[in-house]
XYZ file of C-alpha atoms in Angstrom:
654
model
C -52.971 1.133 -12.355
C -51.134 -1.648 -13.816
C -47.401 -1.681 -12.193
C -44.469 -2.757 -14.564
C -40.970 -3.279 -14.058
C -38.780 -1.404 -16.663
C -35.066 -1.501 -17.089
C -32.843 1.190 -18.835
C -30.905 -1.684 -20.382
C -29.003 0.718 -23.418
C -27.304 -2.016 -23.966
C -28.786 -5.489 -23.076
C -29.706 -7.559 -20.417
C -26.707 -6.398 -18.275
C -25.611 -4.185 -20.138
C -26.062 -1.914 -20.700
C -24.840 0.390 -21.728
C -26.666 3.217 -21.132
C -23.885 5.743 -22.380
C -25.507 9.081 -20.805
C -22.629 11.206 -21.214
C -24.244 14.081 -19.866
C -23.776 17.202 -21.344
C -25.349 20.760 -19.696
C -28.318 22.361 -21.414
C -29.142 26.420 -20.612
C -31.413 27.056 -17.670
C -35.076 27.179 -18.555
C -37.109 30.256 -18.050
C -40.186 30.458 -16.410
C -42.529 28.133 -17.582
C -45.620 26.322 -17.000
C -46.962 22.792 -17.840
C -49.146 20.054 -18.293
C -48.650 16.158 -19.518
C -50.072 13.302 -21.192
C -51.405 11.445 -19.045
C -50.972 7.935 -19.531
C -52.197 4.873 -16.909
C -49.149 2.993 -16.954
C -46.448 3.252 -13.809
C -42.786 1.999 -14.938
C -39.999 1.417 -13.173
C -36.459 2.186 -14.997
C -34.486 -0.010 -12.897
C -30.324 0.792 -13.004
C -30.547 -2.852 -11.359
C -32.086 -4.595 -14.172
C -29.998 -1.596 -16.332
C -27.255 -3.530 -15.343
C -29.107 -6.865 -14.852
C -26.288 -9.605 -14.757
C -27.688 -12.793 -15.394
C -30.161 -14.426 -13.493
C -29.659 -17.155 -10.596
C -32.947 -18.480 -11.351
C -32.021 -19.492 -14.658
C -30.002 -22.553 -13.769
C -26.874 -22.783 -15.979
C -27.348 -18.630 -17.119
C -26.221 -18.372 -13.086
C -22.750 -19.609 -15.029
C -22.801 -16.737 -17.513
C -23.123 -14.310 -14.401
C -21.565 -10.768 -15.765
C -19.182 -9.579 -13.257
C -17.190 -5.891 -13.206
C -13.903 -5.337 -12.127
C -13.006 -2.705 -9.621
C -9.444 -1.158 -10.292
C -8.623 1.188 -7.603
C -5.328 3.378 -9.830
C -7.148 6.180 -9.789
C -7.214 9.677 -7.151
C -10.627 10.602 -7.587
C -12.572 6.901 -7.091
C -15.703 6.815 -4.467
C -15.255 4.940 -1.517
C -15.016 1.943 -0.990
C -18.431 1.320 1.013
C -19.551 3.762 -1.957
C -18.444 1.439 -4.599
C -20.142 -1.335 -2.634
C -23.168 0.301 -2.433
C -22.852 0.714 -6.177
C -22.661 -2.803 -7.227
C -25.457 -3.557 -5.220
C -27.739 -1.006 -6.120
C -27.190 -1.890 -9.999
C -27.412 -5.869 -9.111
C -24.283 -6.553 -10.059
C -23.233 -9.593 -8.384
C -19.842 -10.400 -9.068
C -16.189 -8.487 -8.605
C -12.977 -9.038 -9.289
C -10.732 -7.101 -7.089
C -7.016 -6.716 -7.342
C -6.027 -5.565 -3.814
C -6.982 -7.212 -0.523
C -7.828 -3.521 0.768
C -9.444 -4.154 4.966
C -11.782 -1.417 4.138
C -13.153 -2.739 0.898
C -13.330 -6.095 2.282
C -14.675 -4.635 5.296
C -17.718 -3.267 3.012
C -18.326 -6.361 0.875
C -19.155 -8.074 4.473
C -22.669 -9.787 3.918
C -22.915 -7.874 0.545
C -23.591 -11.132 -1.121
C -21.273 -10.045 -3.850
C -19.098 -13.161 -5.322
C -15.718 -12.129 -5.484
C -12.409 -12.689 -7.185
C -9.686 -11.327 -5.405
C -6.139 -11.107 -6.658
C -2.804 -11.943 -4.588
C -0.873 -8.701 -6.232
C 2.442 -10.099 -8.375
C 4.304 -7.641 -5.545
C 3.636 -10.582 -3.089
C 4.393 -13.724 -5.185
C 7.849 -13.800 -4.510
C 7.301 -13.595 -0.579
C 4.708 -16.355 -0.593
C 6.109 -18.886 -2.917
C 9.071 -19.198 -0.381
C 7.080 -19.206 3.170
C 3.897 -21.684 3.464
C 3.630 -19.554 6.652
C 3.154 -16.308 5.008
C 0.737 -18.014 2.257
C -1.310 -19.017 5.625
C -1.168 -15.648 7.060
C -2.130 -13.788 3.693
C -5.112 -16.460 3.786
C -6.095 -15.983 7.373
C -5.955 -12.119 7.178
C -7.912 -11.429 3.873
C -10.052 -14.898 3.433
C -10.599 -16.440 6.701
C -11.213 -13.608 8.585
C -14.147 -12.703 5.793
C -15.094 -15.964 5.561
C -18.452 -16.519 5.592
C -19.339 -13.321 5.459
C -18.201 -12.747 2.072
C -18.857 -15.164 -0.891
C -15.275 -15.685 -2.129
C -15.221 -17.348 -5.598
C -11.598 -17.429 -6.988
C -8.146 -16.167 -5.115
C -6.058 -14.893 -8.783
C -2.000 -15.430 -7.690
C -0.615 -13.082 -9.919
C -2.107 -10.775 -12.929
C -0.451 -11.491 -16.504
C 2.920 -12.356 -15.527
C 5.010 -12.980 -18.804
C 8.241 -15.343 -18.593
C 9.363 -14.185 -21.752
C 10.988 -10.644 -20.667
C 9.808 -7.545 -19.523
C 9.065 -6.735 -16.072
C 7.300 -9.531 -14.618
C 9.415 -12.125 -16.173
C 11.420 -12.649 -12.775
C 8.340 -13.481 -10.992
C 7.321 -16.664 -13.139
C 9.346 -19.094 -11.331
C 7.220 -17.540 -8.258
C 3.816 -18.208 -9.749
C 3.254 -22.094 -9.504
C 4.792 -22.193 -5.922
C 2.643 -19.310 -4.817
C -0.373 -20.723 -6.334
C 0.457 -24.038 -4.021
C 0.844 -22.822 -1.340
C -2.380 -20.429 -1.696
C -4.198 -23.840 -2.523
C -2.876 -25.257 0.653
C -3.717 -22.871 2.876
C -7.219 -22.556 1.180
C -7.491 -26.564 1.542
C -6.213 -26.886 5.169
C -9.280 -25.030 6.162
C -11.475 -27.348 4.637
C -12.519 -24.711 1.850
C -10.959 -25.984 -1.742
C -14.441 -26.915 -2.649
C -15.861 -23.440 -1.841
C -12.806 -21.203 -3.031
C -10.982 -21.848 -6.339
C -7.317 -20.900 -6.099
C -5.856 -19.584 -10.128
C -4.145 -17.319 -11.784
C -4.592 -14.611 -14.606
C -2.943 -14.584 -17.985
C -3.073 -13.408 -21.626
C -2.888 -14.043 -24.931
C 1.048 -12.580 -25.163
C 1.691 -16.320 -23.664
C -0.016 -18.037 -26.410
C 1.793 -18.544 -29.917
C -0.062 -18.688 -33.227
C -2.760 -16.422 -32.891
C -4.314 -17.990 -35.920
C -6.228 -20.110 -36.814
C -7.571 -20.902 -32.921
C -6.865 -24.798 -33.208
C -2.994 -23.647 -33.897
C -2.669 -22.208 -30.544
C -0.359 -23.289 -28.205
C 2.196 -22.235 -24.807
C 5.435 -22.553 -26.713
C 9.519 -21.849 -25.478
C 9.487 -20.221 -21.974
C 5.701 -19.798 -22.164
C 5.301 -23.454 -22.651
C 7.442 -24.212 -19.590
C 5.489 -21.791 -17.324
C 1.985 -22.419 -18.313
C 2.178 -26.394 -18.531
C 2.873 -27.118 -14.934
C -0.143 -24.868 -14.231
C -2.182 -26.188 -16.280
C -1.232 -29.506 -15.151
C -2.175 -27.961 -11.234
C -4.678 -27.014 -12.421
C -6.454 -30.320 -13.970
C -5.423 -31.440 -10.696
C -6.788 -29.478 -8.538
C -10.143 -28.652 -10.512
C -9.069 -25.360 -10.935
C -10.244 -23.015 -13.653
C -7.564 -20.962 -15.902
C -8.096 -16.919 -15.812
C -7.676 -15.463 -19.023
C -7.945 -11.599 -19.649
C -9.270 -11.065 -23.173
C -9.313 -8.124 -25.347
C -10.387 -7.767 -28.673
C -9.284 -4.418 -28.914
C -5.817 -4.600 -28.945
C -5.574 -7.499 -31.382
C -7.443 -5.185 -33.657
C -4.999 -2.088 -33.298
C -2.378 -4.611 -33.711
C -3.251 -5.681 -37.092
C -6.295 -3.700 -38.413
C -6.401 -5.437 -41.955
C -6.793 -8.556 -41.161
C -8.512 -8.283 -37.632
C -11.629 -5.528 -39.188
C -12.887 -3.352 -36.672
C -16.554 -5.575 -37.315
C -15.006 -8.221 -36.520
C -13.701 -7.005 -33.526
C -17.031 -5.539 -32.227
C -18.913 -8.325 -33.209
C -21.083 -6.720 -35.977
C -19.517 -8.472 -38.802
C -21.987 -9.399 -41.131
C -19.833 -11.889 -43.573
C -16.296 -13.372 -44.228
C -16.305 -15.084 -41.334
C -12.923 -17.582 -40.901
C -13.210 -21.078 -41.085
C -11.222 -23.170 -38.645
C -12.067 -27.080 -39.941
C -15.453 -27.617 -38.436
C -15.723 -24.305 -36.190
C -16.853 -20.814 -37.735
C -15.697 -17.798 -36.302
C -18.287 -14.907 -36.355
C -16.139 -12.735 -34.075
C -12.780 -12.197 -32.777
C -13.944 -12.562 -28.899
C -14.431 -16.495 -29.466
C -11.694 -16.975 -31.603
C -9.354 -15.753 -28.978
C -11.038 -17.754 -26.397
C -10.759 -21.041 -28.283
C -6.949 -19.935 -29.205
C -6.502 -20.280 -25.939
C -8.723 -23.432 -24.951
C -6.155 -25.115 -28.110
C -3.182 -23.970 -25.777
C -4.624 -25.285 -22.754
C -5.321 -28.825 -24.559
C -2.051 -29.249 -25.921
C -1.029 -28.261 -22.596
C -2.469 -31.512 -21.168
C -5.555 -29.724 -19.458
C -8.557 -30.423 -21.737
C -11.046 -30.082 -19.375
C -9.850 -26.806 -17.634
C -12.102 -24.139 -18.101
C -11.452 -20.913 -18.768
C -12.760 -18.132 -16.805
C -12.629 -14.321 -19.179
C -11.411 -12.781 -15.922
C -11.075 -9.042 -18.353
C -12.387 -7.909 -21.076
C -12.972 -4.525 -22.305
C -12.694 -1.225 -24.717
C -11.794 1.878 -24.329
C -13.604 4.885 -25.046
C -10.676 7.432 -25.797
C -6.548 7.785 -26.080
C -6.154 5.435 -29.371
C -7.164 4.088 -32.311
C -10.741 3.106 -32.796
C -10.908 3.762 -29.037
C -14.410 6.104 -28.895
C -17.812 5.742 -27.006
C -19.722 4.689 -29.761
C -17.616 1.705 -29.804
C -17.261 0.870 -26.579
C -20.912 0.960 -26.497
C -21.357 -1.614 -28.611
C -18.662 -3.737 -27.968
C -19.997 -3.951 -24.102
C -23.304 -4.223 -25.563
C -22.676 -7.114 -27.492
C -20.306 -9.213 -25.648
C -22.818 -9.290 -22.705
C -25.135 -10.659 -25.316
C -22.883 -13.019 -26.468
C -22.137 -14.512 -23.146
C -25.642 -14.584 -21.618
C -26.882 -16.189 -24.047
C -24.759 -18.872 -22.807
C -24.128 -20.450 -26.167
C -20.364 -20.551 -25.494
C -17.872 -20.780 -27.746
C -16.989 -22.792 -31.279
C -15.082 -25.010 -29.178
C -17.116 -25.162 -25.961
C -20.807 -24.850 -27.423
C -23.279 -24.724 -24.899
C -20.450 -23.811 -22.001
C -21.779 -20.813 -20.609
C -18.819 -17.905 -20.861
C -18.276 -16.461 -17.340
C -16.944 -13.231 -17.895
C -16.042 -9.730 -16.217
C -15.661 -6.479 -17.503
C -12.860 -4.122 -17.014
C -13.706 -1.637 -15.242
C -16.037 -0.111 -13.061
C -14.517 3.200 -13.093
C -11.457 5.176 -15.298
C -8.353 5.172 -13.605
C -6.543 7.987 -13.783
C -3.095 6.593 -11.946
C -2.624 3.553 -14.011
C 0.417 3.060 -15.926
C 0.303 3.085 -19.523
C -1.163 5.040 -22.381
C -4.929 7.057 -22.131
C -6.622 3.595 -23.745
C -5.433 1.689 -20.645
C -6.936 4.158 -18.464
C -9.819 4.686 -20.383
C -11.093 1.039 -20.406
C -13.911 0.931 -18.383
C -17.448 -0.207 -18.647
C -19.324 0.730 -16.073
C -19.352 4.708 -15.678
C -19.225 5.031 -19.334
C -21.791 2.742 -20.213
C -24.653 2.089 -17.437
C -25.209 6.133 -16.978
C -23.739 8.125 -19.389
C -25.512 8.798 -22.521
C -23.914 11.515 -25.191
C -27.076 13.477 -25.726
C -25.153 16.001 -27.939
C -26.781 18.926 -25.905
C -29.903 17.004 -25.011
C -29.191 16.575 -21.006
C -30.846 13.084 -19.991
C -31.869 12.764 -16.567
C -33.362 9.599 -14.255
C -36.670 9.674 -12.458
C -36.390 8.776 -8.460
C -39.453 8.054 -7.129
C -39.008 6.103 -3.117
C -41.872 3.525 -3.517
C -40.341 0.176 -2.455
C -39.416 -0.839 1.343
C -35.642 -2.165 -0.203
C -34.631 0.605 -1.844
C -30.806 2.517 -1.183
C -30.968 5.161 1.353
C -31.317 9.178 0.233
C -26.650 9.121 0.416
C -26.472 6.155 -1.570
C -29.007 7.280 -4.325
C -27.237 10.495 -4.655
C -23.800 8.744 -4.747
C -24.872 6.498 -7.437
C -26.204 9.568 -9.565
C -22.331 11.366 -9.022
C -20.741 7.900 -9.248
C -22.250 7.664 -12.930
C -22.482 11.081 -13.938
C -26.146 11.631 -13.962
C -26.524 15.066 -13.269
C -30.060 15.776 -13.273
C -33.217 13.912 -11.326
C -36.517 14.252 -11.276
C -38.294 13.587 -7.017
C -41.914 13.094 -6.756
C -42.170 14.513 -3.226
C -39.743 16.472 -0.702
C -38.190 14.482 1.557
C -35.583 16.311 3.960
C -33.281 13.339 3.626
C -32.998 13.096 0.088
C -32.776 17.225 -0.103
C -29.825 17.529 2.858
C -28.175 14.514 0.666
C -28.848 16.705 -2.805
C -26.842 19.456 -0.967
C -23.696 20.294 -2.525
C -24.349 17.460 -5.537
C -24.430 19.926 -8.490
C -27.540 17.546 -9.850
C -30.017 19.700 -11.263
C -33.333 18.490 -9.634
C -37.149 18.689 -10.880
C -39.076 18.540 -7.622
C -42.386 17.933 -7.380
C -45.893 18.887 -5.172
C -47.398 15.920 -4.811
C -51.094 16.002 -5.988
C -52.300 15.556 -2.600
C -51.163 18.868 -1.527
C -52.686 20.481 -4.045
C -55.938 21.589 -3.228
C -54.472 22.814 0.685
C -51.774 24.986 -1.542
C -54.253 26.592 -3.865
C -56.321 27.949 -1.972
C -53.928 28.782 0.786
C -51.068 31.372 -0.145
C -49.177 31.150 3.235
C -49.364 27.174 2.980
C -47.702 27.881 -0.489
C -45.173 30.290 1.001
C -44.353 27.615 3.962
C -44.026 24.880 1.007
C -41.490 27.021 -0.886
C -39.603 28.414 2.057
C -39.371 24.352 3.722
C -38.207 22.659 0.325
C -36.627 25.016 -2.001
C -35.426 28.028 -0.110
C -33.558 26.144 2.939
C -31.483 24.409 0.245
C -30.677 27.017 -2.665
C -27.813 27.630 -3.450
C -26.883 24.262 -2.367
C -28.842 22.617 -4.628
C -29.647 23.215 -8.258
C -33.494 23.456 -8.449
C -34.299 23.571 -12.131
C -37.947 22.634 -12.022
C -40.600 22.744 -9.368
C -43.745 20.727 -11.131
C -47.117 21.127 -9.325
C -49.071 18.144 -9.919
C -48.858 15.178 -11.581
C -50.781 13.614 -14.349
C -54.351 15.614 -13.387
C -56.716 14.310 -15.353
C -59.810 16.283 -16.571
C -61.796 13.523 -17.558
C -64.859 13.110 -15.469
C -64.382 9.626 -13.478
C -60.599 9.310 -13.591
C -58.899 9.300 -9.485
C -57.418 12.739 -10.250
C -60.377 14.443 -11.730
C -61.382 16.381 -8.598
C -57.974 18.212 -8.184
C -58.381 19.683 -11.945
C -59.304 23.255 -10.014
C -56.542 23.357 -8.206
C -53.704 22.686 -10.355
C -53.452 26.574 -11.703
C -54.310 28.217 -8.478
C -51.386 26.221 -6.517
C -49.220 27.172 -9.819
C -49.886 30.647 -9.007
C -49.479 30.889 -5.534
C -45.930 28.262 -5.811
C -44.834 30.841 -8.489
C -45.563 33.960 -6.093
C -43.605 32.109 -3.489
C -40.600 31.869 -5.107
C -40.924 35.614 -7.154
C -40.215 37.538 -4.152
C -37.111 35.438 -3.395
C -35.833 36.585 -7.040
C -35.890 32.973 -8.058
C -38.845 33.142 -10.954
C -35.978 32.804 -13.560
C -34.029 30.453 -11.925
C -36.419 27.887 -10.765
C -39.119 26.872 -13.563
C -43.022 26.549 -11.730
C -45.249 23.946 -14.201
C -47.515 21.123 -14.104
C -47.841 17.907 -15.363
C -51.167 17.056 -16.515
C -53.644 16.489 -18.870
C -53.319 19.171 -21.400
C -56.749 22.011 -21.767
C -56.596 25.495 -22.308
C -57.083 26.758 -19.609
C -53.694 25.963 -18.388
C -51.680 27.979 -20.301
C -52.437 31.371 -18.755
C -49.284 31.222 -16.896
C -46.676 29.833 -19.486
C -48.065 32.740 -22.025
C -46.350 35.083 -19.846
C -42.958 34.333 -20.117
C -40.762 34.578 -22.443
C -39.560 30.849 -23.127
C -42.540 28.722 -22.141
C -41.636 25.088 -21.447
C -44.127 22.269 -20.300
C -43.564 18.816 -18.962
C -45.040 15.915 -20.760
C -44.739 12.224 -19.974
C -44.417 9.454 -23.121
C -44.580 6.201 -22.685
C -44.718 4.627 -26.614
C -45.103 1.118 -24.851
C -48.948 2.126 -23.768
C -49.911 3.088 -27.412
C -48.567 -0.470 -28.572
C -49.972 -2.473 -26.385
C -53.629 -0.150 -27.048
C -53.296 -1.097 -30.483
C -50.850 -3.264 -31.798
C -52.122 -3.400 -35.166
C -52.006 0.209 -35.954
C -48.729 1.108 -33.590
C -46.839 -2.620 -34.631
C -43.785 -2.734 -32.266
C -40.871 -2.603 -34.104
C -42.581 1.697 -34.223
C -42.786 1.869 -31.226
C -39.287 1.289 -30.516
C -37.877 2.883 -33.065
C -36.301 0.034 -35.205
C -38.756 0.030 -37.719
C -36.529 0.402 -40.912
C -39.072 3.133 -43.037
C -42.049 5.709 -42.896
C -44.995 4.734 -41.020
C -47.238 7.874 -40.739
C -47.437 10.542 -43.336
C -49.116 13.664 -41.851
C -48.738 16.467 -44.389
C -44.910 17.230 -44.712
C -44.271 15.622 -41.490
C -42.412 11.978 -41.623
C -42.873 9.361 -38.466
C -40.786 6.503 -38.023
C -41.083 6.475 -33.988
C -44.566 7.029 -32.177
C -42.368 8.476 -29.689
C -42.123 11.649 -32.223
C -45.611 11.470 -33.615
C -47.096 11.446 -29.381
C -44.205 14.421 -28.774
C -45.415 16.732 -31.964
C -49.154 15.645 -31.350
C -48.891 17.459 -28.173
C -47.006 20.266 -30.008
C -50.343 20.756 -32.060
C -52.305 20.605 -29.185
C -50.117 23.454 -27.653
C -50.594 25.633 -30.690
C -54.325 25.019 -30.826
C -54.328 26.122 -27.092
C -52.182 29.400 -28.018
C -48.891 28.383 -27.453
C -46.847 28.215 -30.589
C -43.748 29.218 -29.070
C -44.209 26.407 -25.577
C -41.326 24.191 -25.774
C -41.752 20.407 -24.380
C -39.600 18.330 -21.730
C -40.517 15.012 -21.604
C -40.583 14.433 -17.982
C -40.986 10.291 -18.011
C -40.652 7.388 -20.463
C -39.718 3.946 -20.202
C -40.113 0.491 -20.878
C -41.588 -2.519 -18.821
C -39.445 -5.811 -18.823
C -41.822 -7.930 -17.326
C -45.524 -8.420 -16.512
C -47.494 -7.592 -19.975
C -47.332 -7.993 -23.743
C -44.169 -6.830 -25.334
C -42.514 -6.517 -21.610
C -38.763 -7.659 -21.591
C -35.253 -7.122 -20.933
C -34.827 -7.105 -24.702
C -37.787 -5.023 -25.562
C -36.603 -2.354 -23.044
C -33.403 -2.479 -23.907
C -33.657 -1.625 -26.803
C -36.205 1.198 -26.524
C -34.005 2.922 -23.814
C -31.164 2.536 -26.064
C -33.156 4.112 -29.025
C -34.261 6.763 -27.024
C -31.688 7.944 -25.686
C -29.868 7.956 -29.118
C -32.457 9.665 -30.673
C -33.075 12.755 -27.957
C -29.369 14.432 -29.286
C -31.832 15.785 -32.170
C -35.548 16.644 -32.717
C -38.685 15.810 -33.722
C -40.203 16.365 -37.105
C -42.163 19.496 -35.880
C -38.940 20.537 -33.971
C -36.239 19.446 -36.449
C -32.552 19.167 -34.627
C -34.166 20.947 -31.400
C -32.492 18.688 -28.862
C -35.280 17.174 -26.171
C -34.694 16.982 -22.518
C -35.737 13.909 -21.246
C -35.807 11.863 -18.291
C -36.230 8.165 -18.113
C -38.599 6.245 -15.662
C -36.882 5.276 -13.505
C -34.109 4.685 -11.369
C -35.247 1.789 -8.811
C -38.117 -0.894 -9.235
C -40.533 0.107 -6.788
C -42.328 -2.839 -4.847
């Protein structure tokens, strides 16, 4: 069996935007099950789902996408859990707004590259006291170096000399930068750790056309010396860019598609440069201001960018997902902006979590990339779960995995074998569980009722009600075709199902926990399901396998949900995607086997990101994104009935 790597790239390489905003489904009643058997094993990995840049790709290292970690909330995970979340998802760069000892301790040895802020509240004290700056560097940098990969120290954030509560801090920014730089240089680290400050478009005059950008008046007096310092010390300028606020400030002249990277025409021209999206226009507007301030070679790091999912005009999960997906595609391509073509744009997405204690309107609290767009999908009633198989020696602990599900709102899990540590970690988590009886146990449980009773007691009753068991899947992809590795297990599946069911029923849980199997369809296995009011079967569906086995009849766009028209007509039913065709093919088989009311749960579906034809990050991202959007509704046979689906799988398995 070939093993491939899959990604859950809902939104592209890092992408993603796995918008898994989960909703509840009513509990299913007692069910029996079976599955399509496909000779394919995939791993849908959140580390690829988030696929943040590739260090093996030369210049693309500079396009590494990071995520900001703001801690203005009273409902956030611990610092160690946050670091584990970054590591588990392959997020290799972080911006942290506060030097918190617990967070710095958690970052030791993580290999996460860090932008660490000097908070605005420290500026005046550090500007006037070199020893205080040296102590700050000692306490927050040198005490952790080289165990933490410090990348940039941002001295102050969005200080505005033109007015407001930060205006009084303007005289202290450059002085504090200089003293922090001197302390870093004294430690011999000025080439390893950059020193800068974070600013924003409010300070730039003449926002359009981009070439007219400049720092004027008080902004010029403030930024000019800072640009000169950055030029002389070979440091970048950090710049926060939010096309969202430009759009809502002037929606007539800054249309939504232009802000979301989705405009198809009417692009503004500025001399030799054409601007196809607002992000590039804002970035080059800042570059124009820097050039006029005497820093033609000063680079920009986009230290924040995001889009709110709620709380303001044009603030929605859909628009936020579109923005993050397209932004990441744009900066990861390494094509740069019109003024700086071919210059990778290092970018940090804001932010890891919603911050319910952040000052400002709701839209400012709801700008967050990871929580809304890595692991949530508004599946419209079709709860999307993620499979958790643990065939690897480089995986997080069971507790870390559960925290990863919880932190990302993934409320359903499929686990392929009962593991005491994993079950212990799931207690009290609220995660609904599909738990497998592994194929290796089928024969023993089929012929030994006490063994089945003990299996249920050890792996289910000992944890109920602390774990929300949803389904017990008795066997996986047992194949009735002679010569297949699991052929010899076929006679034991229904017997094992029956004995597991008999052990569940006396505990009064037969209506709470479903018992079923996942295997190749054959008629005799429908006996148990027909005894119950709402029978359901599990089916593993992989359009990828159908495509590579017959690319002529199953073309790639058809397999990835991107074909524009009907590909297959079957009586009154029209099929635009093989996922539906494969699902309805199984429904037809169930009807002929005497189960016309049997419903299907898609217990696995995925697409590989490497290792075979048509296996790529881009194709995997397209498939997962379109699959999650699609399961909100039904197939031609089931019409608008949502399709409960489990994505395969949480991690790559080495």
